[in-house]
PDB file of C-alpha atoms in Angstrom:
ATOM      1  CA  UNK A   1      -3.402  22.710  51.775  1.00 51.00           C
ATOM      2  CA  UNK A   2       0.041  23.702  50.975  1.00 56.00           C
ATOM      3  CA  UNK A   3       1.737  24.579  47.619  1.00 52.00           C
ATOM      4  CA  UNK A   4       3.203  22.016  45.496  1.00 59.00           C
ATOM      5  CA  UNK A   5       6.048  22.499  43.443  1.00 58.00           C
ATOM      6  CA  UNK A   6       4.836  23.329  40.664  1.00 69.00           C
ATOM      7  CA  UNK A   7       2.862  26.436  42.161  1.00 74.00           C
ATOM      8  CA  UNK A   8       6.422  26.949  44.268  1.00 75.00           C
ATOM      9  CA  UNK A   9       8.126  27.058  40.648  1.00 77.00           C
ATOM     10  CA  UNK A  10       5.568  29.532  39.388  1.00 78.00           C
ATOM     11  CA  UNK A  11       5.264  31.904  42.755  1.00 75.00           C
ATOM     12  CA  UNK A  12       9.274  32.456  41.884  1.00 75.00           C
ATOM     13  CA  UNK A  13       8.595  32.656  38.380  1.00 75.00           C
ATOM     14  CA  UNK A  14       6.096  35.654  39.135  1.00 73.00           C
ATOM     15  CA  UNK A  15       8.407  37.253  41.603  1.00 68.00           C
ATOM     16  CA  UNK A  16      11.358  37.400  39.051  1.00 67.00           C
ATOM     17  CA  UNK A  17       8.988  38.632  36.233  1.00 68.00           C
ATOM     18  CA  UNK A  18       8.451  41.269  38.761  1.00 70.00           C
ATOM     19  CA  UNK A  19      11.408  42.128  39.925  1.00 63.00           C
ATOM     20  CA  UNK A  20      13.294  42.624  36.696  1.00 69.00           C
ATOM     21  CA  UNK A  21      10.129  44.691  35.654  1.00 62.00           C
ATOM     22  CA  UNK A  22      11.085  46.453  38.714  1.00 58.00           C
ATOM     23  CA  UNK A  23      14.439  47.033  37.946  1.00 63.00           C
ATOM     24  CA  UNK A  24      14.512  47.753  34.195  1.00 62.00           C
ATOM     25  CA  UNK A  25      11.716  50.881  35.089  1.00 52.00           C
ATOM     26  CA  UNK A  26      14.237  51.898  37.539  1.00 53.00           C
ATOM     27  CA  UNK A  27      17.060  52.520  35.141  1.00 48.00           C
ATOM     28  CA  UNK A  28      14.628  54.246  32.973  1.00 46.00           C
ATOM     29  CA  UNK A  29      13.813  56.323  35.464  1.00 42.00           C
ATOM     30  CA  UNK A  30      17.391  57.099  36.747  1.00 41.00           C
ATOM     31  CA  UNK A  31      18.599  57.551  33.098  1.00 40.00           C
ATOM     32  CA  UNK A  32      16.213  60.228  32.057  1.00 36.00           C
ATOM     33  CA  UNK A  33      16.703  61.838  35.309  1.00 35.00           C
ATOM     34  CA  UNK A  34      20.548  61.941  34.330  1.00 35.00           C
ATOM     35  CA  UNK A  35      19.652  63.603  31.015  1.00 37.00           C
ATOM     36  CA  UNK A  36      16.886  66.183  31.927  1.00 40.00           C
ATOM     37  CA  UNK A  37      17.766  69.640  33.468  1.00 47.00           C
ATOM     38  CA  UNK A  38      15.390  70.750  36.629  1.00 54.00           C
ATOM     39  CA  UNK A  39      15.043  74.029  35.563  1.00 60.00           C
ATOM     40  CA  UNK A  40      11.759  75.100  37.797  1.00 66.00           C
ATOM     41  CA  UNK A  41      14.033  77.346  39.993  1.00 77.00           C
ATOM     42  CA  UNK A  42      14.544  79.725  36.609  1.00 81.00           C
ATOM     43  CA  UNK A  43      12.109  82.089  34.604  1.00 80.00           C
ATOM     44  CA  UNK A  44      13.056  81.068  30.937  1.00 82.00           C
ATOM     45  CA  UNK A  45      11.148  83.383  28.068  1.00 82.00           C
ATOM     46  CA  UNK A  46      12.338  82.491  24.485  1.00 83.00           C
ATOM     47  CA  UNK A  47      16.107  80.815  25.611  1.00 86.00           C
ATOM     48  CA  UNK A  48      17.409  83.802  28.062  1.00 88.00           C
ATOM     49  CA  UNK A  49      17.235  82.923  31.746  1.00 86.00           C
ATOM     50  CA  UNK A  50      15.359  86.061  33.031  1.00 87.00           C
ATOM     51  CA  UNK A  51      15.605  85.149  36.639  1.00 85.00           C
ATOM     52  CA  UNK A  52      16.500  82.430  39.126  1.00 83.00           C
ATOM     53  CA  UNK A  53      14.843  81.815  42.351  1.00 78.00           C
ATOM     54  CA  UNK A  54      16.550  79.364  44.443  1.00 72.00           C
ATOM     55  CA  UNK A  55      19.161  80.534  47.073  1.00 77.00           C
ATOM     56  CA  UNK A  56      21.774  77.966  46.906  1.00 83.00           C
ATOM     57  CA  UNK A  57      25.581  77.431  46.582  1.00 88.00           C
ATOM     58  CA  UNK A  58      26.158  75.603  43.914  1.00 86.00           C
ATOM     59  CA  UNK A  59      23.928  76.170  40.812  1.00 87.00           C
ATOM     60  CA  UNK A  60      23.890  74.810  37.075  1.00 86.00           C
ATOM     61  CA  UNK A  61      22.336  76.564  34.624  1.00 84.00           C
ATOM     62  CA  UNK A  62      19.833  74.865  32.933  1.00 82.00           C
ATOM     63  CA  UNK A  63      20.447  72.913  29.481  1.00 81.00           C
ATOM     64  CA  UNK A  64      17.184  72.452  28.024  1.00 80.00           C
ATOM     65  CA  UNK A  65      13.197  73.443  29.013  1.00 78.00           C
ATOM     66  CA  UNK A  66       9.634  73.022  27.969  1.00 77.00           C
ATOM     67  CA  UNK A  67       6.563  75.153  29.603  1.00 73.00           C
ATOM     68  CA  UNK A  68       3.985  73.778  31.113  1.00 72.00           C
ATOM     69  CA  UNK A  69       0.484  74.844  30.969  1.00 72.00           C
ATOM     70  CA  UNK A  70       1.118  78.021  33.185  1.00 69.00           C
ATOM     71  CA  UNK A  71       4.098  79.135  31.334  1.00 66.00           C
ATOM     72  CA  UNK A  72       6.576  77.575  33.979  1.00 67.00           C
ATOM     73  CA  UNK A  73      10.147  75.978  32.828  1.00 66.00           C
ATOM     74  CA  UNK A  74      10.154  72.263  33.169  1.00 70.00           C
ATOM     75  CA  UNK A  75      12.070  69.287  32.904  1.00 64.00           C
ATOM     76  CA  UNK A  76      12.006  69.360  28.826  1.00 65.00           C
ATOM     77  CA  UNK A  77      14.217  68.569  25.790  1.00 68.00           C
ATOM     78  CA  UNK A  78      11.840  71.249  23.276  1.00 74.00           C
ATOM     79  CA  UNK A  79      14.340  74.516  23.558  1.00 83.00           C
ATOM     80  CA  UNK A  80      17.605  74.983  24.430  1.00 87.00           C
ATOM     81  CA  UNK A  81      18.815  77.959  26.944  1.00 88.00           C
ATOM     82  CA  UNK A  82      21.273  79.454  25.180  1.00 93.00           C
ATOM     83  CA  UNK A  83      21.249  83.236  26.753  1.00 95.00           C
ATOM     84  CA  UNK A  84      22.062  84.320  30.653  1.00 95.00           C
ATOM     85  CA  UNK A  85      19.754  87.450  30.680  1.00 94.00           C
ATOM     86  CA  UNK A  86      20.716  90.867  32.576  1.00 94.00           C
ATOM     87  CA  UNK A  87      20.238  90.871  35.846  1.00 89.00           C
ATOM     88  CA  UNK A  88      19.292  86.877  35.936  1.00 91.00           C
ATOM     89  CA  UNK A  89      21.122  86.886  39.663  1.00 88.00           C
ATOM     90  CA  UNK A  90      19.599  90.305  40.649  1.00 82.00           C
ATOM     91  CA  UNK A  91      17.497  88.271  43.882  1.00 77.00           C
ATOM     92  CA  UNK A  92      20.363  88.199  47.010  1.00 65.00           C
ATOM     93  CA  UNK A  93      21.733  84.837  46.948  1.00 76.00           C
ATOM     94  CA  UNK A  94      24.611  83.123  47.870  1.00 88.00           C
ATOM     95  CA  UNK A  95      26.286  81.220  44.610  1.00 91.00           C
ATOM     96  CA  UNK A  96      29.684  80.399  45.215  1.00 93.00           C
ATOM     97  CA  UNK A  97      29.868  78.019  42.021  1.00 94.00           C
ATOM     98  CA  UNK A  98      28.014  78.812  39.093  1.00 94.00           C
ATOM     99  CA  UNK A  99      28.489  76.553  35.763  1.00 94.00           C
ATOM    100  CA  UNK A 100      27.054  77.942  32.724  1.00 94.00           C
ATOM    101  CA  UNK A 101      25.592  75.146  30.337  1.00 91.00           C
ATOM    102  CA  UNK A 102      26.902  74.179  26.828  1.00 92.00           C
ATOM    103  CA  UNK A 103      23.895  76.344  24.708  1.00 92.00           C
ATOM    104  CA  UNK A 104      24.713  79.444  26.524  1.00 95.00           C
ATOM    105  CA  UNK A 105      26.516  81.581  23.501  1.00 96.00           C
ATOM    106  CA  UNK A 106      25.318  85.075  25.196  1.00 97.00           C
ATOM    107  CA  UNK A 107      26.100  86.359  28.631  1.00 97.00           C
ATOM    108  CA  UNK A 108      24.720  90.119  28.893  1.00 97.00           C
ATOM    109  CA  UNK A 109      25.944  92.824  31.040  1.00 96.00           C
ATOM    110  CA  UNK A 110      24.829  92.618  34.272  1.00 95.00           C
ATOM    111  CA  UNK A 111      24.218  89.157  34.223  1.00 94.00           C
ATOM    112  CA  UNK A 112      26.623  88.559  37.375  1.00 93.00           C
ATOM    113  CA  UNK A 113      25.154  91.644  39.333  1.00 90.00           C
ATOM    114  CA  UNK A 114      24.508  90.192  42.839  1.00 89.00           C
ATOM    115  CA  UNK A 115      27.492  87.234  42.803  1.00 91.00           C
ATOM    116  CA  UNK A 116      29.605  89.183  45.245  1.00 89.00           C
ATOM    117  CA  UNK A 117      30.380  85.420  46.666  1.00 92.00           C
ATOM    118  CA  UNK A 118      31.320  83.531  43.558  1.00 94.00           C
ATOM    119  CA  UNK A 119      34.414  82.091  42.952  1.00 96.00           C
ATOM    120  CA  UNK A 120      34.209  79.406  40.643  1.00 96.00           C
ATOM    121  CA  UNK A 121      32.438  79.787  37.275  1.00 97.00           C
ATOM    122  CA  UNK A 122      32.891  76.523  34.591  1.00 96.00           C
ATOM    123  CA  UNK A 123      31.991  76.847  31.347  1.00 96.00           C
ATOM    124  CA  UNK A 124      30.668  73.368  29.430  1.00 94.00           C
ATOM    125  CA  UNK A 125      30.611  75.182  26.120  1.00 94.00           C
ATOM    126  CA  UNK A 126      33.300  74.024  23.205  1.00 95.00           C
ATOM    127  CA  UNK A 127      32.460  78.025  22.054  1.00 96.00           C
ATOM    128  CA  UNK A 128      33.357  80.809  24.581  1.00 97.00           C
ATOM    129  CA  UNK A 129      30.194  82.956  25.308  1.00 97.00           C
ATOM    130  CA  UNK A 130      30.007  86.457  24.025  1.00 98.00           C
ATOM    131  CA  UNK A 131      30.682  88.950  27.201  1.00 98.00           C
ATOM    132  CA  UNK A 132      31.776  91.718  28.241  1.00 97.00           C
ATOM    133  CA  UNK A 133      35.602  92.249  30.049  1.00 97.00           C
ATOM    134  CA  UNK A 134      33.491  94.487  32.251  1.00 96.00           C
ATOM    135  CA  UNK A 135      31.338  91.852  33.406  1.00 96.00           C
ATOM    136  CA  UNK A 136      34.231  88.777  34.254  1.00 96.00           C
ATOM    137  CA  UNK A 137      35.871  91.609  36.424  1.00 96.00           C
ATOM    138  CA  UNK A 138      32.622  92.348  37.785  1.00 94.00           C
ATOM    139  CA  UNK A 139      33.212  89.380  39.683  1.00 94.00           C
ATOM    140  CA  UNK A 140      35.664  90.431  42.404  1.00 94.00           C
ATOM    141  CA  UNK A 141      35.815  87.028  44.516  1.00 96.00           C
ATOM    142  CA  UNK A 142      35.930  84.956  41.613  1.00 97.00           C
ATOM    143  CA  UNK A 143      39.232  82.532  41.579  1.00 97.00           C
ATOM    144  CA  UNK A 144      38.951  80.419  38.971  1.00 97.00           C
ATOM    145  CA  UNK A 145      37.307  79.507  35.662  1.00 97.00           C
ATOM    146  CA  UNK A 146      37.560  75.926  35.020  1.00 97.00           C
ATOM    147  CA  UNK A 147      37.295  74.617  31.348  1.00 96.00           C
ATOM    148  CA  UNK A 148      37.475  71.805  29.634  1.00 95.00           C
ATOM    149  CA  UNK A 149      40.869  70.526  27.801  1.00 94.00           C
ATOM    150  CA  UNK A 150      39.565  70.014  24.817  1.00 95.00           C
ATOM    151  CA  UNK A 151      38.212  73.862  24.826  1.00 96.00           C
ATOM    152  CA  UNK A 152      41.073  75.535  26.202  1.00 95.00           C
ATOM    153  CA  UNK A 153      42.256  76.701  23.377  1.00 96.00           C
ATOM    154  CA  UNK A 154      38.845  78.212  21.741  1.00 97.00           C
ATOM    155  CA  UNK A 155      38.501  80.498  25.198  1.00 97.00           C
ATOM    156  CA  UNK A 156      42.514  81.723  25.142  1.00 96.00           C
ATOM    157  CA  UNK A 157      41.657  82.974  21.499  1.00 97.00           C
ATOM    158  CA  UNK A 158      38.768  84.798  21.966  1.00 97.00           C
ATOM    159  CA  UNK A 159      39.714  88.138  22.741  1.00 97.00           C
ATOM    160  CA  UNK A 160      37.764  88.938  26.268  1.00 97.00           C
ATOM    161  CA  UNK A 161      37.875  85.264  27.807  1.00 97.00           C
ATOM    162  CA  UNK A 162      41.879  85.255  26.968  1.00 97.00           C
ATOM    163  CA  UNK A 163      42.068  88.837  29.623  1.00 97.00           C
ATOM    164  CA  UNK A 164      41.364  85.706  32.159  1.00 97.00           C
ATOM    165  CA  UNK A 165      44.043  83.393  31.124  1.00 96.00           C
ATOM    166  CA  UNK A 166      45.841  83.221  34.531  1.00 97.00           C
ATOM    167  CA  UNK A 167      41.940  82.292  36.000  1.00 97.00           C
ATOM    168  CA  UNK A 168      41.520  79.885  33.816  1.00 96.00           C
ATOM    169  CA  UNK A 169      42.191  75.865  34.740  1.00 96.00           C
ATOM    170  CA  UNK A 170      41.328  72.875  33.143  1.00 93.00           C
ATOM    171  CA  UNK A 171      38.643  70.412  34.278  1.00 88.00           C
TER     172      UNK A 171
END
């Protein structure tokens, strides 16, 4: 009993099939996973970040949520987070880097209250967020705010974000 080659032929046949299957689910999978924000660290209600849980270093605001079931942010494309709520950081943490996502157009006061460690804040947004001066000086460690080149200019117009010029560094 042994294999001729004709079952030889189709054995590799089958194992290819397979394989490429294999492979073309894995670059689904790591392409969605490149577009989707994790946002299950954040409470979300309506677009503002309310709150955020996690106690890390280095955190990016979410782009885009759906709820689940239980009223949880999820991986989603269905809204857009396009408001940093007051007193989002109000848990002790220990952000050091903090970029704020494209949607974001509103930043309220007190929205940096508890980032006594950060010192690098980039904006992704072509539009400079509505804040207050109060609230960038707020920020007393804070070093630099990196930009995009294409944006520069938008943020040294608007009237609070151009107080930081000398902060401000492109990406």
């Amino acid at each position: 009993m042994g294999f001729n080659m004709s079952d030889k032929k189709q054995f590799l046949l089958v194992v290819c099939v397979f394989a490429l299957v294999a492979i073309i689910v894995g670059w689904i999978y790591i392409g969605s996973n490149n577009e989707v924000d994790n946002v299950t660290n954040f409470t979300i209600i309506d677009g503002k970040i309310e709150s955020y849980d996690a106690h890390e270093s280095i955190v990016e605001l979410p782009y885009i949520y759906k709820l689940d079931s239980n009223g949880r942010a999820i991986f989603g494309y269905d809204k857009k987070v396009e408001v940093l709520g007051a007193k989002a950081f109000s848990e002790s943490n220990i952000i050091d880097r903090l970029a704020i996502s494209i949607n974001i157009n509103i930043i309220e006061d007190n929205a940096f209250d508890n980032l006594e460690d950060l010192e690098i804040l980039i904006l992704r947004g072509s539009n400079p967020p509505v804040i207050s001066a109060s609230e960038i000086q707020s920020l007393t460690n804070l070093q630099t705010i990196y930009i995009y080149k294409d944006y520069k200019q938008n943020y040294l117009a608007d009237s609070v974000w151009s107080l930081f010029a000398d902060k401000i560094e492109i990406i």
